[in-house]
Amino acid sequence: MDANALENDALSAIAAAADLGQLDEARVRFLGRKSDLKQALREIRDRESGMALNELRERLEGAVAARYNELTGAALEHSLREESVDVTLPGEASPRGHLHLITQIRREVEDIFLGLGYEVIDDREVETVTDNFDALNFPAWHPARSRRQSLYLTDDTLLRTETSPSQIHVMQTRKPPIYMVSIGRVYRRDAIDPTHFPVFLQFEGLAVDRGISLADLKGTLLHVMRALYGEDRAVRFRTHYFPFTEPSMEPDVSCFLCGGEGCAVCKHSGWIEMGGSGMVDPAVLEWCGIDPEEFTGFAFGCGLERSAQLRHGVPDVRLLWQNDLRLLRQF
Amino acid sequence: MLVPLDWLREYVRFEASPAELAERLSIATCEVKRILRRGVSDVDGNLDLYRVGRVLAAGKHPNADRLQLCKVDVGEPEPRQVVCGAWNFGAGATVAIALPGAVLPDGRRLEQAKLRGTVSDGMILSERELELGADHSGILVLQEPHAPGTPLADVLPLGEDVLEVELTGNRPDLLAIYGIAREVAALYGTELAPPPGRDPERSGDEFVNVQVEDLGGCPRYLARLFRGVRIEPSPAWLRARLLAAGMRPISNAVDVTNYVMLALGNPLHAFDYSKLAGSKIVVRRARVGEVLRTLDGEERRLDPADLVIADGERAVAIAGIMGSENSEVDEATTELLLEVANFEPVGILRSSERLPLRTEGSGRWEKGVDPYLAEQAARYASQLLVELTGARWTGDVDVQGDLPVRPVTRLRAERTEALTGLSISSTEQTRLLERLGFEANNGGVVTVPTWRARDVTREADVIEEVARIHGLDRVPFTLPVRREMFGRLKRDQRLRRLCEDVLVGAGFAEVYTPSLVRDDPDPQALRLPEPLSADHAVLRTTLLPSLLEAAQHNLDAGNEAIALFEIARVYLPGGGQLPEERYKLTGVAEGGFGRAKGIVETLYAALKAELRVERAKAMFLHPGKSAQTEAGWFGELHPGRLEGSWAAFELDLERLYAGAADVSVYREVSQYPPVRQDIAVVVEAAVPAADLFAAAREAAGEELRDIKFLSDYREPPIPEGRKSIAFRVEFQSPERTLTDEDAAGHRSRILAVLAERFSADLRG
């Protein structure tokens, strides 16, 4: 075997390989088990020619590897050069669902209160008249007690008319400090219209501790309203009456659509009614075994759908209960 | 309630504009819903175009039989020529006239016009055109001979701003113009006029027979007798006032009772004394089966719980709610018995709800009217009756039960600051309270006025009064000082969010459906005895029907890729007073059994809970494609429910969470490569795949890392009644690289076990 001729033939065949198939053919021919080189290596008997042939084998293997890299690199080069897509075409869709707008607001509210160090309470909806009215200091004449306004199951039980009975449950089982927000469904005998539905969701914050004042209520409400409706919001109070608070007030938030200039949403007053609030009535604390001389508290409640409607411009609350995907997928 | 501002000004002076007053009242006292304008607008000098006129001459229009042609002196050098369609006046009459350019209350602008060829340079006005009354039978003839040219607004209440206020149930004292005036005086620090009404001269001392059998229901009954009453329409000012306050004028006597009610807040009633059998009044509970035809013409069947006013024989009124035709004051009435009573609120509320019949009177009584108000209301009504009907006041009686005493409470000045954050001196707090009629001494003892006795009984109530008059806007903004924190979600709340997020990630849209439904599959489901409507009558025990409805809605709307879920409570009737409420997670999605099982698997995996599935029957599901877990059911919806193939599931959240792992502990990830083997066996079609896999797992031992289902094949050449289950087993050791021989050993052990237990044949 002529080592030089073999090397020349092999190197030119490797260099001439135009693709990986030809390269492999060359490799088999010059380096395969049946190749002259392998045959010669098997027959070698002296150390010197053995080393020479081994070096030759390594050189050829190196040349195959180098050519392999050249060819694959070129192929990659080529494909990168040739392949391109229309980037404006839509992608492969991943499934994506949607939390209902009410849940999105519910979570926001939960997170705002968690940030304030409040616990989140989710309590039962069918209540006793005792916990829904008596414990909350509703006088006998209060219209909410009437079957015209509330949905009774029996003479002693009804669908809760506000989330407040959950406050009674907590205050009866635990000593202050209590900082909680109750969120859930409440029920009223309201005729259905764009802003009324017999089932709706409320969130209601309660703080009972030493030294809680109306000023703390104002500060807390301002924080919550700004978190929900924007940092520029202002809050004001109008005197009102609720059986379970004294003093009682309705909070207004400055209109986030017109900034207080006056628009249709705020009925040209610059202010939007947000719900009810006040200092927990001493009778309520006493009912729960809490000494109103030692502890005071505040409470405030708002509707979740109302917040959703106002903030997102949903004109009719019924849309939120209709569950049309064309609406659900907007949020 | 409507508060005409001219009427309010009779009791209190204020400089604020109507809008400013409305805002101040809204913040401190009661909501002002809007400001209405009644009658003639006073914008752009409109009021100046309304004058008193004196008719100098009146005669038939030359070209029209039905029109009069008049010369009217309106205080100008020359009289004006006016054409008029009314004939109830002649030369010498004093009339109300609007000049060209005037805008009438109905919005029409008056122009100089030619009527049947004759210029009319103004318009002689009727009551109705001025919105002073309903009378349009003729023009308004003024009784007083006011000078021609006098501004009409000086002699008639032509127009005014009226506040529409919405009151809360705790403030019956505000259901009166005088009550609002008291608040205005306190808010602006101005003087409040004494309450209106002075007793007229008495002419006689007749016995008035009143028996109150139920002093609990009627703690006070004050009655006054008037003789020589002349019933006729009220004067224009009174009719205008009533109209402005939203009440219809009827006759002088009835109008007086309504007027005094609006002014002071105590409802009154007038009986024709001559119609009272036995000339007496008995206040008692209704008799069983007693029937009364009320003034609205309705037959009312009374209940023994209803309080009635009766005469010697029969009921003549439902106490506090409505009078009856049998004792009504009418045009022929000459003897009148005035009732100024006090009724207990809850009884009136119950009766008015039961009947149902709500009136201006019942709306006041049910909130609790001050029993000490009766005397003043009686004085004012007597004064007006004598003035307006020419009556003589000939007798009276005042029957009283135990009237409440004025509440006395303490007020610690520092407690006001503790509760409100407002720093107000003790002297200033006293001053603010006195403006509202409270008495406060230096020792911090506060005596509540009778008209607030129901609402203000404790220190906190008094502090509210101080704070609202001082100004809620002056309360600073602070945050509670915290000693303990609670700001973390509880386990179930965290897991709920996880479930919601997993479902959203899987393409489900969350829905909210009402808890009250038309019907429920559970016949025991709680039903409202008095539902709002048939659609919201039953408390549901499952969410699925509501979700099917939502899915159907979306199908009808042509929406695609429908996949819906809801998390809400169900209400399970049990033995106790209250139903058991449980949270359910329910979903409906396009797809079949596999979609249902897939989403249930995903939920369990996300919760790191072990899923154990059994074949089961479930009400809404395809009988061959339904299954259950410890937490609920899932499967393919019964084909009769919705068109197409649908997946459905309902899981009980508490049970679902029970299996969730709170903390996942690290399991070693092997560094050695896995070896895989595919196996297909033919078994009886009824053998559950899960049993095969469990047996395989047992046979292979610890080195089996995973079994993955590949296919379930039942077509030929597989014999009828059998199926081929293909699966991939993966072996891995934490200690070494497994060899093909290791894998072959595991494989043959698996096959041996499957052959032994399930008569499985190795396929292919």
CSV table of C-alpha atoms in Angstrom, one decimal, chain B residues 76-230:
chain,number,residue,atom,x,y,z
B,76,GLU,CA,-98.9,101.8,32.7
B,77,PRO,CA,-100.0,105.1,31.3
B,78,GLU,CA,-102.3,103.4,28.8
B,79,PRO,CA,-104.4,100.3,29.4
B,80,ARG,CA,-103.7,97.2,27.4
B,81,GLN,CA,-106.1,95.4,25.1
B,82,VAL,CA,-106.4,91.7,26.0
B,83,VAL,CA,-108.6,89.0,24.4
B,84,CYS,CA,-109.8,86.4,26.9
B,85,GLY,CA,-111.8,83.2,26.6
B,86,ALA,CA,-113.3,83.3,30.2
B,87,TRP,CA,-116.5,85.0,31.3
B,88,ASN,CA,-116.3,84.7,35.1
B,89,PHE,CA,-115.3,88.3,35.5
B,90,GLY,CA,-116.2,91.8,34.3
B,91,ALA,CA,-115.2,95.4,34.6
B,92,GLY,CA,-113.6,96.1,38.0
B,93,ALA,CA,-112.1,92.7,38.5
B,94,THR,CA,-108.6,92.4,39.8
B,95,VAL,CA,-106.8,89.8,37.8
B,96,ALA,CA,-103.4,88.2,37.2
B,97,ILE,CA,-101.8,89.1,33.8
B,98,ALA,CA,-98.8,88.0,31.9
B,99,LEU,CA,-97.3,90.5,29.4
B,100,PRO,CA,-95.9,89.5,26.0
B,101,GLY,CA,-92.4,87.9,26.4
B,102,ALA,CA,-93.4,86.1,29.6
B,103,VAL,CA,-92.5,82.4,29.8
B,104,LEU,CA,-95.4,80.4,31.3
B,105,PRO,CA,-94.7,77.5,33.8
B,106,ASP,CA,-95.4,75.0,31.0
B,107,GLY,CA,-92.6,76.6,29.0
B,108,ARG,CA,-94.6,78.5,26.4
B,109,ARG,CA,-93.5,82.0,25.6
B,110,LEU,CA,-96.3,84.5,25.3
B,111,GLU,CA,-96.2,86.7,22.2
B,112,GLN,CA,-98.4,89.7,21.2
B,113,ALA,CA,-101.0,88.0,19.1
B,114,LYS,CA,-103.9,88.7,16.8
B,115,LEU,CA,-107.0,86.8,17.8
B,116,ARG,CA,-109.9,87.0,15.3
B,117,GLY,CA,-108.4,90.2,13.9
B,118,THR,CA,-107.8,91.9,17.2
B,119,VAL,CA,-104.5,92.4,18.9
B,120,SER,CA,-104.2,90.8,22.4
B,121,ASP,CA,-101.4,92.5,24.3
B,122,GLY,CA,-101.1,90.0,27.2
B,123,MET,CA,-102.9,87.2,28.8
B,124,ILE,CA,-105.3,87.0,31.8
B,125,LEU,CA,-104.3,84.0,33.7
B,126,SER,CA,-106.1,81.1,35.3
B,127,GLU,CA,-104.9,79.2,38.4
B,128,ARG,CA,-103.9,76.3,36.3
B,129,GLU,CA,-101.8,78.4,34.0
B,130,LEU,CA,-99.9,79.6,37.0
B,131,GLU,CA,-99.7,76.1,38.5
B,132,LEU,CA,-101.5,77.4,41.5
B,133,GLY,CA,-104.3,74.9,41.3
B,134,ALA,CA,-106.2,72.7,39.0
B,135,ASP,CA,-109.0,75.2,38.2
B,136,HIS,CA,-109.3,76.1,34.6
B,137,SER,CA,-113.0,76.9,34.6
B,138,GLY,CA,-112.3,80.6,34.5
B,139,ILE,CA,-109.5,83.1,35.2
B,140,LEU,CA,-108.1,83.7,38.6
B,141,VAL,CA,-110.0,86.7,40.2
B,142,LEU,CA,-108.0,88.2,43.0
B,143,GLN,CA,-110.1,88.9,46.1
B,144,GLU,CA,-107.9,91.8,47.4
B,145,PRO,CA,-108.0,95.1,45.4
B,146,HIS,CA,-104.2,95.2,44.8
B,147,ALA,CA,-103.0,98.3,42.9
B,148,PRO,CA,-102.7,97.7,39.1
B,149,GLY,CA,-99.1,97.1,38.1
B,150,THR,CA,-98.2,95.5,41.4
B,151,PRO,CA,-95.7,92.7,40.7
B,152,LEU,CA,-97.8,89.5,40.8
B,153,ALA,CA,-95.1,87.8,42.8
B,154,ASP,CA,-95.8,90.1,45.7
B,155,VAL,CA,-99.3,88.9,46.1
B,156,LEU,CA,-99.2,85.3,44.9
B,157,PRO,CA,-96.6,82.5,45.4
B,158,LEU,CA,-95.8,82.5,41.7
B,159,GLY,CA,-92.9,80.2,41.7
B,160,GLU,CA,-90.2,78.8,44.0
B,161,ASP,CA,-87.4,76.4,44.3
B,162,VAL,CA,-88.4,73.1,45.9
B,163,LEU,CA,-85.9,70.7,47.5
B,164,GLU,CA,-86.6,67.0,47.0
B,165,VAL,CA,-85.1,65.4,50.1
B,166,GLU,CA,-84.8,61.7,50.9
B,167,LEU,CA,-85.0,61.0,54.6
B,168,THR,CA,-83.6,58.1,56.6
B,169,GLY,CA,-85.9,56.2,58.9
B,170,ASN,CA,-84.4,57.6,62.1
B,171,ARG,CA,-85.4,61.2,61.6
B,172,PRO,CA,-89.2,61.6,61.6
B,173,ASP,CA,-88.6,65.1,62.9
B,174,LEU,CA,-87.4,66.0,59.4
B,175,LEU,CA,-90.7,65.0,57.8
B,176,ALA,CA,-91.8,68.6,58.4
B,177,ILE,CA,-90.8,71.9,56.9
B,178,TYR,CA,-90.3,73.2,60.4
B,179,GLY,CA,-88.0,70.3,61.2
B,180,ILE,CA,-85.8,71.1,58.1
B,181,ALA,CA,-85.8,74.7,59.2
B,182,ARG,CA,-84.4,73.7,62.6
B,183,GLU,CA,-81.5,71.9,60.9
B,184,VAL,CA,-80.9,74.9,58.6
B,185,ALA,CA,-80.8,77.2,61.6
B,186,ALA,CA,-78.3,75.0,63.4
B,187,LEU,CA,-76.1,74.6,60.3
B,188,TYR,CA,-75.9,78.3,59.6
B,189,GLY,CA,-76.2,79.5,63.1
B,190,THR,CA,-79.2,81.7,62.4
B,191,GLU,CA,-82.4,82.2,64.3
B,192,LEU,CA,-85.3,79.8,64.1
B,193,ALA,CA,-88.8,81.2,64.3
B,194,PRO,CA,-91.0,79.8,67.0
B,195,PRO,CA,-93.2,76.9,65.8
B,196,PRO,CA,-96.2,78.3,63.9
B,197,GLY,CA,-99.7,78.3,65.4
B,198,ARG,CA,-101.5,80.1,68.2
B,199,ASP,CA,-104.8,79.0,69.8
B,200,PRO,CA,-107.7,80.9,68.4
B,201,GLU,CA,-110.4,82.2,70.8
B,202,ARG,CA,-112.5,79.5,72.4
B,203,SER,CA,-116.3,79.9,72.0
B,204,GLY,CA,-117.7,77.2,74.1
B,205,ASP,CA,-116.7,74.4,76.4
B,206,GLU,CA,-118.4,71.4,75.0
B,207,PHE,CA,-117.7,67.9,76.2
B,208,VAL,CA,-115.8,65.8,73.6
B,209,ASN,CA,-116.3,62.1,74.1
B,210,VAL,CA,-113.1,60.2,73.4
B,211,GLN,CA,-112.4,56.7,74.7
B,212,VAL,CA,-109.0,55.2,74.1
B,213,GLU,CA,-109.2,51.5,74.8
B,214,ASP,CA,-105.6,50.8,73.7
B,215,LEU,CA,-103.2,53.4,75.1
B,216,GLY,CA,-100.3,51.3,73.9
B,217,GLY,CA,-101.3,51.7,70.3
B,218,CYS,CA,-102.5,55.2,70.8
B,219,PRO,CA,-100.7,56.9,73.6
B,220,ARG,CA,-102.3,60.2,72.9
B,221,TYR,CA,-105.6,61.4,71.4
B,222,LEU,CA,-106.2,65.1,71.3
B,223,ALA,CA,-109.6,66.1,69.7
B,224,ARG,CA,-111.1,69.5,69.1
B,225,LEU,CA,-114.6,70.3,68.1
B,226,PHE,CA,-115.6,73.0,65.7
B,227,ARG,CA,-119.0,74.3,64.8
B,228,GLY,CA,-120.2,76.6,62.0
B,229,VAL,CA,-117.7,75.3,59.6
B,230,ARG,CA,-118.0,76.5,56.0
